Short mmCIF file of C-alpha atoms in Angstrom, two decimals:
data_model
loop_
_atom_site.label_atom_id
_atom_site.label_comp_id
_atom_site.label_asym_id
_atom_site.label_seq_id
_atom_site.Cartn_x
_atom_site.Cartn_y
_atom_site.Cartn_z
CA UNK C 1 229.85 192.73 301.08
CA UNK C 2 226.21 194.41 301.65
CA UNK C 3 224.24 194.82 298.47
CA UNK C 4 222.46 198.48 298.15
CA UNK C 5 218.88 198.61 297.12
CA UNK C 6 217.42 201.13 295.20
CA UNK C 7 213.69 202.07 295.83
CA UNK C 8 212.18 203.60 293.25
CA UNK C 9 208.24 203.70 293.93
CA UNK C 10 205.30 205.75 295.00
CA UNK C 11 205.12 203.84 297.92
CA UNK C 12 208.31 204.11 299.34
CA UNK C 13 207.98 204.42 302.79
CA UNK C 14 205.44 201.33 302.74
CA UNK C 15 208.12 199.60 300.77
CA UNK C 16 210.85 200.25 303.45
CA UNK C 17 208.74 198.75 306.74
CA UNK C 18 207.75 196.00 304.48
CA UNK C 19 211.36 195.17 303.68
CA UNK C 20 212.21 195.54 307.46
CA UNK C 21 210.06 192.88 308.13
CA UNK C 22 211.68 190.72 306.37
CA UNK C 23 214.92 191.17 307.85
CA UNK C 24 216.63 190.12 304.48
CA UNK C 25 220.68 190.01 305.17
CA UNK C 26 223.83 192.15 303.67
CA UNK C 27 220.90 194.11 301.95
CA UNK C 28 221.23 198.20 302.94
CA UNK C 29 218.42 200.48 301.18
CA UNK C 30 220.16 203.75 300.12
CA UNK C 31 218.30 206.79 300.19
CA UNK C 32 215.33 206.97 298.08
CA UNK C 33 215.18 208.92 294.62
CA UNK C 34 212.24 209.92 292.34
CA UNK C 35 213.96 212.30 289.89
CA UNK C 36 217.19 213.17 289.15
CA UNK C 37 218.03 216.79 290.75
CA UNK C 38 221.87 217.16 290.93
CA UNK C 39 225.14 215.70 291.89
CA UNK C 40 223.25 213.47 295.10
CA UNK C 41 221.33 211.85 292.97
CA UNK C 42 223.46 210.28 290.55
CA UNK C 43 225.61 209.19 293.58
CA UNK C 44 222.94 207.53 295.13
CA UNK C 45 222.34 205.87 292.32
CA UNK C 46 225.52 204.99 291.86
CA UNK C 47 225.79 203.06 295.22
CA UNK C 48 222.88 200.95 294.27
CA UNK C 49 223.64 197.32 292.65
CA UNK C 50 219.72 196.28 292.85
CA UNK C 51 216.63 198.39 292.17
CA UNK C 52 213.15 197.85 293.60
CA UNK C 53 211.48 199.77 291.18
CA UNK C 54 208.42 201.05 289.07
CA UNK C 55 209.45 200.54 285.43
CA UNK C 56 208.43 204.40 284.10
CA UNK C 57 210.71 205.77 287.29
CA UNK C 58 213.31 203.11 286.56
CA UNK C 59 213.78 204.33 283.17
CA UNK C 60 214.28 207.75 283.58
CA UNK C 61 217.19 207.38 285.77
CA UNK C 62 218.80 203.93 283.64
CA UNK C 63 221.68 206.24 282.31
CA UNK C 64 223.21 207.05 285.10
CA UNK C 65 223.10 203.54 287.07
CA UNK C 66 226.63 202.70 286.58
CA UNK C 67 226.28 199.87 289.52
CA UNK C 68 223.23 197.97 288.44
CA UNK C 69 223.26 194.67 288.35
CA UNK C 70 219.87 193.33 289.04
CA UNK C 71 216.09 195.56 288.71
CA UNK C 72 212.76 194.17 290.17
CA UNK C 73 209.98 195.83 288.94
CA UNK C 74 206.97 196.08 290.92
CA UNK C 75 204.62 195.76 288.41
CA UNK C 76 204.26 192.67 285.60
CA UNK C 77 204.56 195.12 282.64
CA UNK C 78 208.10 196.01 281.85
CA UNK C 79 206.76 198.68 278.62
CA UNK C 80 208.51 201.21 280.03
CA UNK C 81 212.09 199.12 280.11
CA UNK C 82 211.82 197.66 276.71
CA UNK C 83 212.82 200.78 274.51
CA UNK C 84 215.21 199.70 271.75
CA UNK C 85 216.87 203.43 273.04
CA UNK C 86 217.79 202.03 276.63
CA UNK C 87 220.31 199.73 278.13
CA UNK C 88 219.70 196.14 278.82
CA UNK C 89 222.62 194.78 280.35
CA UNK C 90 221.31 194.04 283.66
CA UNK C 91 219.20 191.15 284.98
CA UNK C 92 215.59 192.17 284.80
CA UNK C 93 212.59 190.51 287.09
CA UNK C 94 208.88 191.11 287.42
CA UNK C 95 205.77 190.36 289.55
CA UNK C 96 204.25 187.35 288.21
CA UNK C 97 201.65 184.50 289.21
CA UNK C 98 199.83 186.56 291.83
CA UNK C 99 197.41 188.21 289.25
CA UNK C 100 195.28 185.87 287.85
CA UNK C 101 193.15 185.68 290.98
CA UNK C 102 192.72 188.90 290.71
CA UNK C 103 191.86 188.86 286.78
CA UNK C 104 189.58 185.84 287.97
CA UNK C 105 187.31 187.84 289.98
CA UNK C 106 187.60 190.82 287.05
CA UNK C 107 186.84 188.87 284.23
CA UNK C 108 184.05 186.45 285.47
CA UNK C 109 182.40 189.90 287.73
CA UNK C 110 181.35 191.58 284.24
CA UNK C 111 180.97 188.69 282.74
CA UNK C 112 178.32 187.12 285.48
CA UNK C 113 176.50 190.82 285.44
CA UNK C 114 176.29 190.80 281.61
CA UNK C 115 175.25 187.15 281.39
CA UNK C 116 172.40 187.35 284.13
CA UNK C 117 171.46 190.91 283.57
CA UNK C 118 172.43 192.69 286.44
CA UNK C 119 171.61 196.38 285.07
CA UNK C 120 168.47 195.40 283.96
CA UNK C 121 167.06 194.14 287.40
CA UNK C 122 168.74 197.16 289.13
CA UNK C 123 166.99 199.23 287.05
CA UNK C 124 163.28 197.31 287.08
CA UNK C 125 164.23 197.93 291.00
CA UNK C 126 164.10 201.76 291.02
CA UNK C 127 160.90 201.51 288.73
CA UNK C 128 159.37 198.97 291.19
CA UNK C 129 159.18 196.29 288.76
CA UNK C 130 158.56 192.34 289.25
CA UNK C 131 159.51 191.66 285.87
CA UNK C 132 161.31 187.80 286.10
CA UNK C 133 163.36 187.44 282.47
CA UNK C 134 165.59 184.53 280.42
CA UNK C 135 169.08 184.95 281.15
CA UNK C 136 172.12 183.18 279.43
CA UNK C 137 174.15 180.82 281.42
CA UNK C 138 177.77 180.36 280.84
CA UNK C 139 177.30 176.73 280.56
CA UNK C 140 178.68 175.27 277.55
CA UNK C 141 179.62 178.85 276.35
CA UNK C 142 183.24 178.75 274.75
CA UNK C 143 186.36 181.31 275.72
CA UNK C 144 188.75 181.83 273.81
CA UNK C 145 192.52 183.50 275.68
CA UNK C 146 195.22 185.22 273.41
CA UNK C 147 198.20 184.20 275.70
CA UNK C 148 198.57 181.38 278.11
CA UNK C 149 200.87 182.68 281.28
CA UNK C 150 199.74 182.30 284.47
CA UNK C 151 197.09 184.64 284.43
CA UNK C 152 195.92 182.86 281.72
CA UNK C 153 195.72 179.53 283.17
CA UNK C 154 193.78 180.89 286.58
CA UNK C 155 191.51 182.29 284.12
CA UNK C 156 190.83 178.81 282.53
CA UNK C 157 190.48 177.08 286.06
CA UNK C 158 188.00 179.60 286.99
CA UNK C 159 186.19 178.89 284.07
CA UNK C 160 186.51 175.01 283.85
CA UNK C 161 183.98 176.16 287.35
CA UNK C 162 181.11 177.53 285.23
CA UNK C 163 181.62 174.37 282.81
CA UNK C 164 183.11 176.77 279.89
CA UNK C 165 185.29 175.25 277.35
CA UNK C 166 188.44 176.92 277.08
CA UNK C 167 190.98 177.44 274.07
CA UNK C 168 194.39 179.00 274.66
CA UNK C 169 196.30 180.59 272.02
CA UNK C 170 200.59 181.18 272.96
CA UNK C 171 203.43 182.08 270.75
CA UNK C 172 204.72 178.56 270.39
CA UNK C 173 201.95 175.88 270.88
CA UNK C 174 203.59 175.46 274.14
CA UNK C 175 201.40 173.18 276.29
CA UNK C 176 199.99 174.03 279.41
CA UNK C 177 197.63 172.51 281.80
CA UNK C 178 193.71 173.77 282.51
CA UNK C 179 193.03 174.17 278.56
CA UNK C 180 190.76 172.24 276.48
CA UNK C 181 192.83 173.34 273.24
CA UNK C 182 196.05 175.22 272.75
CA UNK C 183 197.03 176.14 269.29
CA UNK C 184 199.63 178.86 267.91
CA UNK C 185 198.88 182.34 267.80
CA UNK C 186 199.37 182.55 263.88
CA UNK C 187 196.17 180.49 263.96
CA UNK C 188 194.14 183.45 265.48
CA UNK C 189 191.66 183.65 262.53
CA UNK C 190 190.50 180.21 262.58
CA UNK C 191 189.77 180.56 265.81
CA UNK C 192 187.88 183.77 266.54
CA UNK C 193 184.69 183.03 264.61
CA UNK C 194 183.43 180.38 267.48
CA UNK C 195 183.98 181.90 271.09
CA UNK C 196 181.29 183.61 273.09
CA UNK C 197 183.97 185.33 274.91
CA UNK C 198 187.63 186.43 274.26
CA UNK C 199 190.16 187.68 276.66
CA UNK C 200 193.49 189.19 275.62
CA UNK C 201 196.13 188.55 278.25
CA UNK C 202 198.90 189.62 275.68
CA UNK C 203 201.95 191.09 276.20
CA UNK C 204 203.71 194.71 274.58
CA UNK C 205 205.20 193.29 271.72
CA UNK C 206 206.01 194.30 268.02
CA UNK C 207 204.27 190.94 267.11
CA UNK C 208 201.01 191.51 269.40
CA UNK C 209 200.95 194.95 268.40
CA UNK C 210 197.20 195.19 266.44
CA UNK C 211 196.85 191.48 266.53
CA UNK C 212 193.28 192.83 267.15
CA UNK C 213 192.50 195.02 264.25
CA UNK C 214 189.72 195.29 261.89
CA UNK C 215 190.25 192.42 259.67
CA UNK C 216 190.30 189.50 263.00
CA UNK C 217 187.51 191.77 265.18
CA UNK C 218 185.08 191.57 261.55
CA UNK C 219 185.54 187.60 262.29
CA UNK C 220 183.76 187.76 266.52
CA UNK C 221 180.71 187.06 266.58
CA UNK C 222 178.01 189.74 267.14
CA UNK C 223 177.18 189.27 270.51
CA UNK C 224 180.67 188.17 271.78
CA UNK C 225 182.04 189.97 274.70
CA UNK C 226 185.64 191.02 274.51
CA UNK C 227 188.23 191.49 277.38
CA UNK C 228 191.22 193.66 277.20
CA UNK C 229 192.98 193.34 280.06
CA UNK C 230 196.66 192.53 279.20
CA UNK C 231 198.77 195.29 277.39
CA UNK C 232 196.97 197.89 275.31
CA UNK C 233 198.94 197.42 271.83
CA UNK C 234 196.95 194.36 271.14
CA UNK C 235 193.67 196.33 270.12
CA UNK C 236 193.25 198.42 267.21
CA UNK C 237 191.18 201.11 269.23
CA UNK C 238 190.15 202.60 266.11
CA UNK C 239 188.76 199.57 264.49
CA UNK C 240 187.46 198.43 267.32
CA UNK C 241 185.08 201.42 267.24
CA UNK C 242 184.04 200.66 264.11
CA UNK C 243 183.11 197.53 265.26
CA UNK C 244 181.44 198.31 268.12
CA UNK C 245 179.35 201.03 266.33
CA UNK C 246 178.24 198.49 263.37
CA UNK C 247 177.65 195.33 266.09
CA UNK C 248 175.70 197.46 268.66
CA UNK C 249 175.27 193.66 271.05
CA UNK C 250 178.88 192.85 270.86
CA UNK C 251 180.14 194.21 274.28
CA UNK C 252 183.74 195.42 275.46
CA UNK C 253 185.27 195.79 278.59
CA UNK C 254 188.62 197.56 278.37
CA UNK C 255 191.01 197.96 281.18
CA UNK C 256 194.47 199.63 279.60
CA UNK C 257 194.74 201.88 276.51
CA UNK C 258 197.50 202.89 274.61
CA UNK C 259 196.94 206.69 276.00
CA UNK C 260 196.29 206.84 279.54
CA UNK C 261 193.76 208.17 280.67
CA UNK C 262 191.62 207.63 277.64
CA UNK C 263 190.78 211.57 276.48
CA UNK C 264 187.89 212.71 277.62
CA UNK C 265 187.05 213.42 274.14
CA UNK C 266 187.30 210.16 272.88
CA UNK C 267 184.23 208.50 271.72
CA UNK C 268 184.50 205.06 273.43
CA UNK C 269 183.42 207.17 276.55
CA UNK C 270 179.75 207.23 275.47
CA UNK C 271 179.29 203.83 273.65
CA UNK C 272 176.76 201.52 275.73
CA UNK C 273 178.58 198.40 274.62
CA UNK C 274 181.93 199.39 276.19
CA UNK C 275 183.22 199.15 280.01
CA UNK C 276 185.93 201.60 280.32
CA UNK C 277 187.95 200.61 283.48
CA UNK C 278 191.09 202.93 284.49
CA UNK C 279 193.42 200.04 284.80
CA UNK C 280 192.27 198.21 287.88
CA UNK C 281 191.83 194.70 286.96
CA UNK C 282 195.14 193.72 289.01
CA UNK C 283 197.20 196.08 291.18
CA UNK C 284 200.51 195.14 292.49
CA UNK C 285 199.94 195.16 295.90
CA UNK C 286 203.23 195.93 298.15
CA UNK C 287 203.17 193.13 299.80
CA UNK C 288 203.17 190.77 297.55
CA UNK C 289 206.41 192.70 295.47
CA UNK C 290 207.95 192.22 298.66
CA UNK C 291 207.37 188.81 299.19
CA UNK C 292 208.54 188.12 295.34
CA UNK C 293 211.27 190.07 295.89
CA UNK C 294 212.92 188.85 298.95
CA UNK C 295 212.72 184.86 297.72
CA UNK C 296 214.35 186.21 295.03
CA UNK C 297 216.90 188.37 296.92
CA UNK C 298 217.85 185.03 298.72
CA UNK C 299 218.33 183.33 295.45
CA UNK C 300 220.70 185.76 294.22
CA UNK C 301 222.91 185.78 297.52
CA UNK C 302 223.02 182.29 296.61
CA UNK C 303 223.85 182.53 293.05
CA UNK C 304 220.67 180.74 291.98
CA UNK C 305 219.06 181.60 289.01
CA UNK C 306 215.73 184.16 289.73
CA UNK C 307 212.53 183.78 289.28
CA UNK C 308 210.23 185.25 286.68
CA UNK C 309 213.57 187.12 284.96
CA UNK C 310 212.25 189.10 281.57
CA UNK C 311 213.59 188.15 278.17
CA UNK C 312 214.55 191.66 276.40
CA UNK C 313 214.41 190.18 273.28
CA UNK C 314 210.91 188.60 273.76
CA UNK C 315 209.53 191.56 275.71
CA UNK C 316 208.36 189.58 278.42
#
């Protein structure tokens, strides 16, 4: 019996010649559908045991998939999915483990132009300036990650590289290789006083939800940089701009928000100690979903368990 895939992305067509490549068996793709418009759509939907889907599409149309069994999203955050309000009786799956080079490249990129004062020689460069300067090294500087997936660990690697000592902070005190320290994330206030650098790689939960806020960003010190490039509950965007404004070194580079865009009105736009980035630290490229998706599609002809399936309860 064929299973009937649901794609529900702004790349569809992409997502179709992709999938053709693959040649994947007993899978038929239904016809496409990006809003709900009538009678068709609901039968389409219907028809369709798996989804290949982006999770703010994929919600919308969750009432009426009376034949779902299994949804892929095609991005790692599931936000969208997790509303108390909709159903979670299917199996869930995400993208996972192709991000942290990507995050890599993000991270240590603004961190390598802060640390060796890119600006600054661009601009001596218009002026015609030959003005050598001290720089910082990262050498013996300390990170410090909320979260410990596998963006996380890349993240570590890459900076094992640049000899900084990194400290990992997870839900459990799980383990996990690349780290010079892992400790619990109720410890967050003991550590935040000592790294040069933090990077939140948190997920949307009610627990990380302003893990940030004004009490643990008072504890950073004044010239440590701060990465936000996980999910956007974990900073307190208001106390973080208090922050900011009273520790005028301390820089921020912030790549999600809890409104997106960020208003134009909003102050953050015109603070020289903040990067505001429009969510591009790690796209999901198609071709990676696809590859994800089809090992997994062949695990779940087989009745093997999936890869990188979502805990509702957890979030993530």
């Amino acid at each position: 019996m064929a299973n009937k895939l649901l794609l529900l992305t702004r790349e569809n067509d992409q997502y179709r010649q992709l999938l053709a490549k693959h040649s994947l068996p007993d899978l038929e793709i239904v016809d496409d559908i990006l809003v709900d418009t009538g009678d068709d759509t609901v039968s389409n939907i219907n028809d369709a045991d798996i989804w290949l889907a982006e999770p703010h599409l994929a919600a919308l149309l969750l009432p009426h998939a009376t034949a779902l069994k299994w949804l892929h999203s095609t991005f790692a955050g599931i936000d969208a999915l997790m509303q108390p309000s909709l159903r979670h009786d299917y199996l869930l799956t995400n993208i996972r483990g192709v991000f942290g080079p990507l995050m890599s490249e993000y991270v240590f990129g603004y961190l390598l132009s802060h640390y060796r004062h890119h600006a600054q020689y661009t601009q001596q460069q218009h002026q015609q300036l030959w003005r050598p300067g001290s720089y910082r090294t990262l050498q013996g500087q300390q990170l410090l990650i909320l979260g410990t997936g596998s963006i996380a660990q890349h993240l570590a690697i890459t900076a094992h590289h640049f000899g900084v000592a990194v400290s990992g902070l997870n839900r459990q005190c799980a383990l996990v290789s690349g780290f010079n320290r892992i400790d619990t994330m109720d410890k967050l206030a003991d550590y935040l006083p000592h790294p040069h650098v933090i990077v939140s790689v948190l997920p949307d939960t009610p627990q990380t939800k302003h893990l940030l806020n004004a009490e643990n960003l008072s504890l950073l010190k004044p010239d440590a940089m701060l990465f936000n490039i996980g999910r956007s509950n974990a900073i307190d965007l208001a106390a973080l701009q208090t922050e900011l404004m009273l520790c005028p070194q301390r820089q921020t580079i912030l790549d999600v928000f809890e409104q997106e865009p960020l208003p134009a009105n909003h102050p953050l736009w015109h603070y020289d100690n903040v990067t505001i980035a429009p969510l591009i630290a790690a796209p999901s490229f198609p071709e990676q979903v696809v590859q994800i998706f089809s090992q997994n599609y062949c695990r779940w002809q087989q009745s093997k368990l999936l890869h990188y399936v979502v805990d509702a309860s957890h979030g993530y």
